[in-house]
Every structure is written in structure tokens, then in C-alpha cells.
mmCIF file of C-alpha atoms and ligand atoms in Angstrom:
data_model
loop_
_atom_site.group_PDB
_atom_site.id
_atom_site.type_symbol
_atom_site.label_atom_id
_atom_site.label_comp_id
_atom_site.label_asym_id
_atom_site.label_seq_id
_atom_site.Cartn_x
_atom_site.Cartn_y
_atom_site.Cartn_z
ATOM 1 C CA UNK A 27 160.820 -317.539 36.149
ATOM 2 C CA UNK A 28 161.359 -314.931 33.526
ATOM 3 C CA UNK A 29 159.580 -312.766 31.420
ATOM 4 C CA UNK A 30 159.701 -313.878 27.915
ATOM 5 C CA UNK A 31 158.405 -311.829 24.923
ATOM 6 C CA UNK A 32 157.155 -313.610 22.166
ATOM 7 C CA UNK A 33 157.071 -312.246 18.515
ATOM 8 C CA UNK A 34 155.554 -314.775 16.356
ATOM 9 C CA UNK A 35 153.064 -314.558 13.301
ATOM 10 C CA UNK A 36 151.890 -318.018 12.913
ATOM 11 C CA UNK A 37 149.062 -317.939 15.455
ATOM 12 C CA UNK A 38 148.663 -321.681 16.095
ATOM 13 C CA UNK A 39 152.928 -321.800 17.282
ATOM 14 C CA UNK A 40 152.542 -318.553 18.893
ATOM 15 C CA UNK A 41 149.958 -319.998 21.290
ATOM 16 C CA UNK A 42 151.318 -323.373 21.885
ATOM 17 C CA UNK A 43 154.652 -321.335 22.920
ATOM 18 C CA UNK A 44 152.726 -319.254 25.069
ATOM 19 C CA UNK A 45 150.806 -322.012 26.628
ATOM 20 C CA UNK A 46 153.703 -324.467 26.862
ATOM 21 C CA UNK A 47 156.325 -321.729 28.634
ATOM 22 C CA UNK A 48 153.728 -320.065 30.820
ATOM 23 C CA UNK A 49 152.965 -324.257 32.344
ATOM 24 C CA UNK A 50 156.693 -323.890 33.136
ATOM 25 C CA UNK A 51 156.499 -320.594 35.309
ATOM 26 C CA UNK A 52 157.856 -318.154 32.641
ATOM 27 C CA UNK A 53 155.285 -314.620 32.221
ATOM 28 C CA UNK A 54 154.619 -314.565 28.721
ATOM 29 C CA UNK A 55 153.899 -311.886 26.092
ATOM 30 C CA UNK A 56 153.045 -312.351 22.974
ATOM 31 C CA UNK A 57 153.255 -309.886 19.590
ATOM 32 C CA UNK A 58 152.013 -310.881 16.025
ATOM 33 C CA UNK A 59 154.113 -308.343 14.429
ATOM 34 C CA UNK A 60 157.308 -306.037 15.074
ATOM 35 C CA UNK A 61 154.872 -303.087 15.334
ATOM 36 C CA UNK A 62 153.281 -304.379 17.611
ATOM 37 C CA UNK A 63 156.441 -306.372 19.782
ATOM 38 C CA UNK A 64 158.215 -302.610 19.694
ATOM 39 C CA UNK A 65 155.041 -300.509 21.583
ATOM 40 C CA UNK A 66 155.472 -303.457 23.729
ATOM 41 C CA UNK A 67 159.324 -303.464 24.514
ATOM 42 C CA UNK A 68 158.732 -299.823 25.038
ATOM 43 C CA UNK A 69 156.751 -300.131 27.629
ATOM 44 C CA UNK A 70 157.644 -303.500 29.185
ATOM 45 C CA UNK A 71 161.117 -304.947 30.575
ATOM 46 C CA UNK A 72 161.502 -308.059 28.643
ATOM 47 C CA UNK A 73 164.557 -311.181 29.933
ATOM 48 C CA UNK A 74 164.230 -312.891 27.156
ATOM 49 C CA UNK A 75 162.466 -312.522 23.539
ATOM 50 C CA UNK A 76 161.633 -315.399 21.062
ATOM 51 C CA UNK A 77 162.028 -314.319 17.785
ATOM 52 C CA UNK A 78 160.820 -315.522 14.543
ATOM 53 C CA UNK A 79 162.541 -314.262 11.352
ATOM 54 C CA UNK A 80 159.897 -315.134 8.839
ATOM 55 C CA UNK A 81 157.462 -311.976 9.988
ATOM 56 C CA UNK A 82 155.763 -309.414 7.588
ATOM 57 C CA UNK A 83 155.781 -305.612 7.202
ATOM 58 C CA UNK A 84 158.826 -305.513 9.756
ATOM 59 C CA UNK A 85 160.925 -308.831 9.050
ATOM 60 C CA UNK A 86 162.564 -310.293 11.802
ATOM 61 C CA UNK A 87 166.401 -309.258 11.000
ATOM 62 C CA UNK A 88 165.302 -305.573 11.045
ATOM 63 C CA UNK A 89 163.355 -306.643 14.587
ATOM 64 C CA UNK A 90 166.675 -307.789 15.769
ATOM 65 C CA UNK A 91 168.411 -304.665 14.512
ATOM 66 C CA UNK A 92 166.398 -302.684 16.335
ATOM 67 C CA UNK A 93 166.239 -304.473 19.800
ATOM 68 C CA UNK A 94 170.862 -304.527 19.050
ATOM 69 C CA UNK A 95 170.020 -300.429 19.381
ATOM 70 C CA UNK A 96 168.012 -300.633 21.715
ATOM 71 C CA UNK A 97 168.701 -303.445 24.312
ATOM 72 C CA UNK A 98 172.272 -304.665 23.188
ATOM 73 C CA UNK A 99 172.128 -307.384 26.565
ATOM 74 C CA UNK A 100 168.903 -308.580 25.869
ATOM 75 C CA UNK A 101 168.696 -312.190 25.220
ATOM 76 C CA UNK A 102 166.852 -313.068 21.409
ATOM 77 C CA UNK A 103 166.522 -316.735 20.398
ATOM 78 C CA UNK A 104 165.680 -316.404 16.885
ATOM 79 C CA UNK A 105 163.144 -319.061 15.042
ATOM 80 C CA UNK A 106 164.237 -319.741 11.414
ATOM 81 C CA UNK A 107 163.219 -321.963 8.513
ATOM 82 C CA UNK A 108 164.299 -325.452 8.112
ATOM 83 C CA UNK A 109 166.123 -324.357 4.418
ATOM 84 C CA UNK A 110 166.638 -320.634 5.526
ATOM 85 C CA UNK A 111 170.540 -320.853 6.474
ATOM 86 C CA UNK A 112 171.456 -317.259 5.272
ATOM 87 C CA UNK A 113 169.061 -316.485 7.508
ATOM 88 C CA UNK A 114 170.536 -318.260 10.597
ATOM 89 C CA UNK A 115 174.543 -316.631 9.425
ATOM 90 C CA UNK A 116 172.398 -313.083 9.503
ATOM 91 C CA UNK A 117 170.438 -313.810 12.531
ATOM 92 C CA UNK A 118 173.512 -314.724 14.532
ATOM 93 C CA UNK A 119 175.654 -311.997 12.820
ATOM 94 C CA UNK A 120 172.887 -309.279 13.557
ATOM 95 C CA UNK A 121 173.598 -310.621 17.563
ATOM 96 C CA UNK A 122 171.061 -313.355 17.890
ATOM 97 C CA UNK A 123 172.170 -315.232 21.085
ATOM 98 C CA UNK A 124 170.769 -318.949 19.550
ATOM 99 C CA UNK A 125 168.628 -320.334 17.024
ATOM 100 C CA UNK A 126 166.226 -323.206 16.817
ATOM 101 C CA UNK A 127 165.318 -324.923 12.771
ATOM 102 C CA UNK A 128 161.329 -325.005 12.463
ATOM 103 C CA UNK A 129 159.778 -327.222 13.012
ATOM 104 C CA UNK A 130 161.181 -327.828 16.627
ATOM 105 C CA UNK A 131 160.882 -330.028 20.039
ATOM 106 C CA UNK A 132 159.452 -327.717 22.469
ATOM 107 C CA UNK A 133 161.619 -329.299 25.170
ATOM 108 C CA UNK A 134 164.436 -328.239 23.825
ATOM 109 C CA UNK A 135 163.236 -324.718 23.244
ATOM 110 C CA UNK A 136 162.714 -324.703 26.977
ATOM 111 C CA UNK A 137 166.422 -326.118 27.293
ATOM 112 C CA UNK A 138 167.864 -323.542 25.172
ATOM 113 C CA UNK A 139 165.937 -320.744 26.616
ATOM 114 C CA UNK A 140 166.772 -321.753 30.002
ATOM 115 C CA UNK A 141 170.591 -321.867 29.253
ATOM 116 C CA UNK A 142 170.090 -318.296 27.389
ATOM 117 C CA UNK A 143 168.681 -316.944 30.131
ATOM 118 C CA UNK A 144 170.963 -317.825 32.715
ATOM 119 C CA UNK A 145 174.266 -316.697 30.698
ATOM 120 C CA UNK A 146 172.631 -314.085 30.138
ATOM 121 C CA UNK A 147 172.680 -313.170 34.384
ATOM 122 C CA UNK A 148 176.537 -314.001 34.598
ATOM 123 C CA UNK A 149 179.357 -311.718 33.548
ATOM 124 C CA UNK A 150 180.151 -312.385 29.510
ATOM 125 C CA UNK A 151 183.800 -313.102 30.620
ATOM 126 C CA UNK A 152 185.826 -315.849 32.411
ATOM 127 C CA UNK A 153 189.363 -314.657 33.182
ATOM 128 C CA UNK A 154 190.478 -311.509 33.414
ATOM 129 C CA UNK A 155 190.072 -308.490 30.693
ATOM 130 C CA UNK A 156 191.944 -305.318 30.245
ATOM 131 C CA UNK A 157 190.340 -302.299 28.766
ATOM 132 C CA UNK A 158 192.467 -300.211 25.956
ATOM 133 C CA UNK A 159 192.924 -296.306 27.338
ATOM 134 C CA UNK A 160 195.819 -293.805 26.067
ATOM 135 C CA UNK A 161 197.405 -294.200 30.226
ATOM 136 C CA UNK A 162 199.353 -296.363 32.518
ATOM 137 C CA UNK A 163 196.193 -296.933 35.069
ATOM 138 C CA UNK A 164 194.762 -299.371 32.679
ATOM 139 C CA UNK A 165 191.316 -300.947 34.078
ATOM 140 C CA UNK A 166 192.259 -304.181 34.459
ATOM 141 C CA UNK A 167 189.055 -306.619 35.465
ATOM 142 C CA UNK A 168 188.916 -310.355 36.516
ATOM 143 C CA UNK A 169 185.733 -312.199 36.703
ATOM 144 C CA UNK A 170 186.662 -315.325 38.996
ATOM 145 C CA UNK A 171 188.040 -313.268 41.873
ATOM 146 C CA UNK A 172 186.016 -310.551 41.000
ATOM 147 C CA UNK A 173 188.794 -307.621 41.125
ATOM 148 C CA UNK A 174 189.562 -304.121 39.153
ATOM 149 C CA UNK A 175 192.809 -303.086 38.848
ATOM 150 C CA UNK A 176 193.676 -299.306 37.896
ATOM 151 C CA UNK A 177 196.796 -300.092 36.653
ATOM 152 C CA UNK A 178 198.829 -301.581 39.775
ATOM 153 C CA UNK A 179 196.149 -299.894 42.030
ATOM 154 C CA UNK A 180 193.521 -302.461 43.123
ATOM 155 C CA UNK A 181 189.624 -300.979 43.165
ATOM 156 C CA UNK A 182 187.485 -301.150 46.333
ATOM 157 C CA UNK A 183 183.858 -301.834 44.263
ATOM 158 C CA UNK A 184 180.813 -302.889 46.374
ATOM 159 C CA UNK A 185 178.614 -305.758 45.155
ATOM 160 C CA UNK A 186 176.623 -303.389 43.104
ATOM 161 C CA UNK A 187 179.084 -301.286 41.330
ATOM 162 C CA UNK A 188 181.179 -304.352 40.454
ATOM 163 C CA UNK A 189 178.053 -305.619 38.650
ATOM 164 C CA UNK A 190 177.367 -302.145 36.963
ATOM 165 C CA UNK A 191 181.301 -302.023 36.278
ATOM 166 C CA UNK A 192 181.391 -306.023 35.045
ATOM 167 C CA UNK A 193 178.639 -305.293 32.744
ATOM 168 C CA UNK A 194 180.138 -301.860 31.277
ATOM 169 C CA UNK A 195 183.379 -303.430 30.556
ATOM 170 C CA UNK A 196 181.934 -306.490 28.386
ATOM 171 C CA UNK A 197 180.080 -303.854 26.525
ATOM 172 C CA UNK A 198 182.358 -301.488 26.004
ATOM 173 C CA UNK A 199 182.316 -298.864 23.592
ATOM 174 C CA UNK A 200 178.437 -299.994 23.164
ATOM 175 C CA UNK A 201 175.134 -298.736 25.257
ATOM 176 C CA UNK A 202 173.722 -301.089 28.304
ATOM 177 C CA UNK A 203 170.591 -299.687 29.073
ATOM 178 C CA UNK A 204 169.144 -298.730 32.836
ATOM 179 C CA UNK A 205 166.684 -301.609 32.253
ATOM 180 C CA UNK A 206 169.811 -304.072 31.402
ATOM 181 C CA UNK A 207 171.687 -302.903 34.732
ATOM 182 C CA UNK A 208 168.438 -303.099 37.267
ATOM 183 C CA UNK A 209 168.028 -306.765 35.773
ATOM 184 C CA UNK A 210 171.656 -307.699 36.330
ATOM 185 C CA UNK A 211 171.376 -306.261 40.248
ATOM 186 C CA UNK A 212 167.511 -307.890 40.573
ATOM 187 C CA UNK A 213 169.178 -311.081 39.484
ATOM 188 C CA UNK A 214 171.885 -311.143 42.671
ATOM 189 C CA UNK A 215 170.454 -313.085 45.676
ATOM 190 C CA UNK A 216 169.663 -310.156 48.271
ATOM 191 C CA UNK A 217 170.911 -307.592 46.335
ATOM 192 C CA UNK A 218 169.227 -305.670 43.604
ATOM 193 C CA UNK A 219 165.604 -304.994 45.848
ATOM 194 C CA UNK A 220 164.022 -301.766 44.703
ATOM 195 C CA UNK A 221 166.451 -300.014 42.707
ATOM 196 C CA UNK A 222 165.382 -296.945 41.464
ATOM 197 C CA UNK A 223 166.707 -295.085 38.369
ATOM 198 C CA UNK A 224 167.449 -292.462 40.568
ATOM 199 C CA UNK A 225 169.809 -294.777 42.178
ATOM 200 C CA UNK A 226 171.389 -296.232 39.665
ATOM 201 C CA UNK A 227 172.676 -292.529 38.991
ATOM 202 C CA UNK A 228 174.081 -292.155 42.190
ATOM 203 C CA UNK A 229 176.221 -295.682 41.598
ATOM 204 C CA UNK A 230 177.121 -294.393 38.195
ATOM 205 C CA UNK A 231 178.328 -291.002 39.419
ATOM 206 C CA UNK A 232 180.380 -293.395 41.987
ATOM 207 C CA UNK A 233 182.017 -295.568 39.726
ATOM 208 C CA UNK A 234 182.574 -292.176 37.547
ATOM 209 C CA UNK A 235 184.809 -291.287 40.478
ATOM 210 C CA UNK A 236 186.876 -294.353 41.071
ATOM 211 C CA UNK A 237 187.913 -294.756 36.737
ATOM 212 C CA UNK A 238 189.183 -290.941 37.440
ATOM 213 C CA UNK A 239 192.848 -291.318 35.550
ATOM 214 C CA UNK A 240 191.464 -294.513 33.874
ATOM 215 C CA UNK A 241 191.657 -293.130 30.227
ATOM 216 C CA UNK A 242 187.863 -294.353 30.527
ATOM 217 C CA UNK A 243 184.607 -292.440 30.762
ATOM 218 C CA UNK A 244 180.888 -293.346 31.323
ATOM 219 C CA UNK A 245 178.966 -291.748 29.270
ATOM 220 C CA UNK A 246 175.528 -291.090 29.560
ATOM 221 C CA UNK A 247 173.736 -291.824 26.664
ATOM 222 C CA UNK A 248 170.269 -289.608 26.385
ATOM 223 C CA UNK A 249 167.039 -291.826 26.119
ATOM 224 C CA UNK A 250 169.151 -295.142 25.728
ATOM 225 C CA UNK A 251 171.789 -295.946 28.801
ATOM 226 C CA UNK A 252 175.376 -295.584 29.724
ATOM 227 C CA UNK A 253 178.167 -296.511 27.390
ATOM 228 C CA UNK A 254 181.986 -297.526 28.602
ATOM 229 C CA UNK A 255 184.197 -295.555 26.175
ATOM 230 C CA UNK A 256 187.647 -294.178 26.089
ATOM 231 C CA UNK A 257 188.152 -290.248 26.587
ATOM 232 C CA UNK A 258 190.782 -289.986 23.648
ATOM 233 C CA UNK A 259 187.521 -290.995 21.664
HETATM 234 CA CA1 LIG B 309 156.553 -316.590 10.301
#
């Protein structure tokens, strides 16, 4: 069960999605407009967000633009036009994560939201990735065993600050917010339970310590999240 935002300005779609994902557990919000779907993602912690491209006053590219600032994690299925293909290229290229052609089976909305949503709880990487820094103690990271390497120097990383550190390094040089990190830890099985942000400092601050010598900082980003980035930047 997720909760799905859904930012649609055809009224009669907007409420057979609403109706047709709620009967399959998901909580669902819906917006008319971008005005109106960014007081909500303001406020609210979204999973997932349905959106369709063909919206006035704020079109739907500049929507996704501005949830990429934002929320650059968040999962955004976008809804195009059967003949609107530049559209698609854009959506995609702006960082949609899929795409469904109007008019569409519903089941396979639910298919394709379902798949979104889980890849969106894993780690964005398979094997193992190294992250670029001007010194020998490379962070090295491998997502099947999970391990970090400082150079040769293996990392002792709890459950949580692997997570935090997983999802830093496959957004590197780009912000995760604290709303993106408390959904990755919520989404672990007996981990995750009442998180605060206050909390999430305190593992931040820790992992701080351990990429000492990395070449790698974490910066904090004011109003927006923490950002993996290189300290020769
Ligand atoms: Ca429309």
C-alpha cells in the first residue's frame, strides 16, 4: 500500500484512477492542477505520483521539473497522448520513471505502478560502484553483498547508514531529500519505525565520520536534503 498522488485535469479519468487504485489498497490524492499538486507535495510525503502531461497554466513537463528539484527519488509515471511522442522523449528525459499512451488498460497502470514502486524501495544499482574523489581511499560500494570499501579498508555500516549511504551514492552529486531517506528506512522490514529528522542527523553526522579521507563530503543542502559530492568540488 502506497501513497499515490494524482495530478490529473480530466475529471472523469482522475476519478476512475482514484477509485480504481484506492479498491486496490493504495491512499490516494488527487490535484486538478500543478498549483494545486505543489501546496500538496509541500505538505504531504508522496511514494508515487501519476502524472499527466497535457495540464494547463503549469504543464506537466514543468510539473516534472519541479518535483526533479525537489524530490529527485520520487517515483512519476507520466500520462501522455496517444500522438504526443516528443512528449514521451521529454517526459522521460526530464526523469519520468515510465509512461503509459492514453487511452490506457487500468490493469496495467496498476502493473506498472506496482513495479515503479517497488524499484523504487531497492538500491538503483546491481554490482558494485566506485565513486570518483581526488584520493587513494576511493568509496568503493557493492549492492549484492552489501559492502563499502574506503579504498582497501572495508566500512563497518549498520543497516541504516548503509541505506542512507546506498542511496547517497546512486545520487551523487544530486540532493535526496529527508523525506526520500525516512521512506527508504520505513520501507526495511523492522527497521525504519519512528525516525525522526532529528535522527536522521545524528546518522548523517555518523556516516560524515566514517567517508573522513574519502575525497567525499555530505553536504547539507538548506530547505532541500543532503547531497553526496566530492570536496575538490
Ligand atoms: Ca490533460
Amino acid at each position: 500500500m502506497s501513497s499515490l498522488l494524482i495530478i490529473e485535469d480530466d475529471e472523469l479519468l482522475r476519478d476512475g484512477l482514484n477509485a480504481q487504485l484506492a479498491r486496490v489498497g493504495h491512499t490516494v490524492t488527487t490535484a486538478a492542477d500543478g498549483e494545486t499538486a505543489q501546496a500538496l507535495m509541500e505538505k504531504h510525503r508522496f511514494d508515487g505520483v501519476v502524472l499527466d502531461l497535457g495540464l494547463p497554466r503549469i504543464s506537466g513537463l514543468d510539473m516534472l521539473h519541479w518535483i526533479r528539484q525537489r524530490l529527485p527519488a520520487l517515483p512519476v509515471l507520466i500520462l501522455t497522448a496517444r500522438d504526443g511522442i516528443d512528449d514521451r522523449v521529454q517526459g522521460l528525459n526530464a526523469g519520468a520513471d515510465d509512461y503509459l499512451t492514453k487511452p490506457f488498460d487500468m490493469a496495467e497502470l496498476q502493473a506498472r505502478l506496482a513495479a515503479m514502486l517497488r524499484r523504487a524501495r531497492l538500491p538503483a544499482f546491481g554490482g558494485t560502484l566506485e565513486v570518483a574523489s581526488n584520493t587513494t581511499r576511493r568509496l568503493r560500494v557493492d549492492a549484492t553483498l552489501p559492502q563499502a570499501w574506503l579504498g582497501d579498508e572495508a566500512l563497518e555500516l549498520t543497516q541504516r547508514e548503509w541505506a542512507l549511504l546506498s542511496l547517497l551514492v546512486t545520487h551523487a552529486g544530486r540532493v535526496v531529500s529527508r523525506e526520500d531517506v525516512l521512506a527508504t528506512w520505513q520501507s526495511e522490514p523492522g527497521d525504519g519505525v519512528g525516525v525522526t529528522s532529528n535522527a536522521l542527523e545524528v546518522y548523517i553526522h555518523r556516516l560524515r565520520r566514517k567517508l573522513i579521507d574519502s575525497g567525499l563530503n555530505i553536504r547539507n543542502v538548506r530547505g532541500l536534503g543532503y547531497m553526496l559530492e566530492s570536496t575538490a568540488a
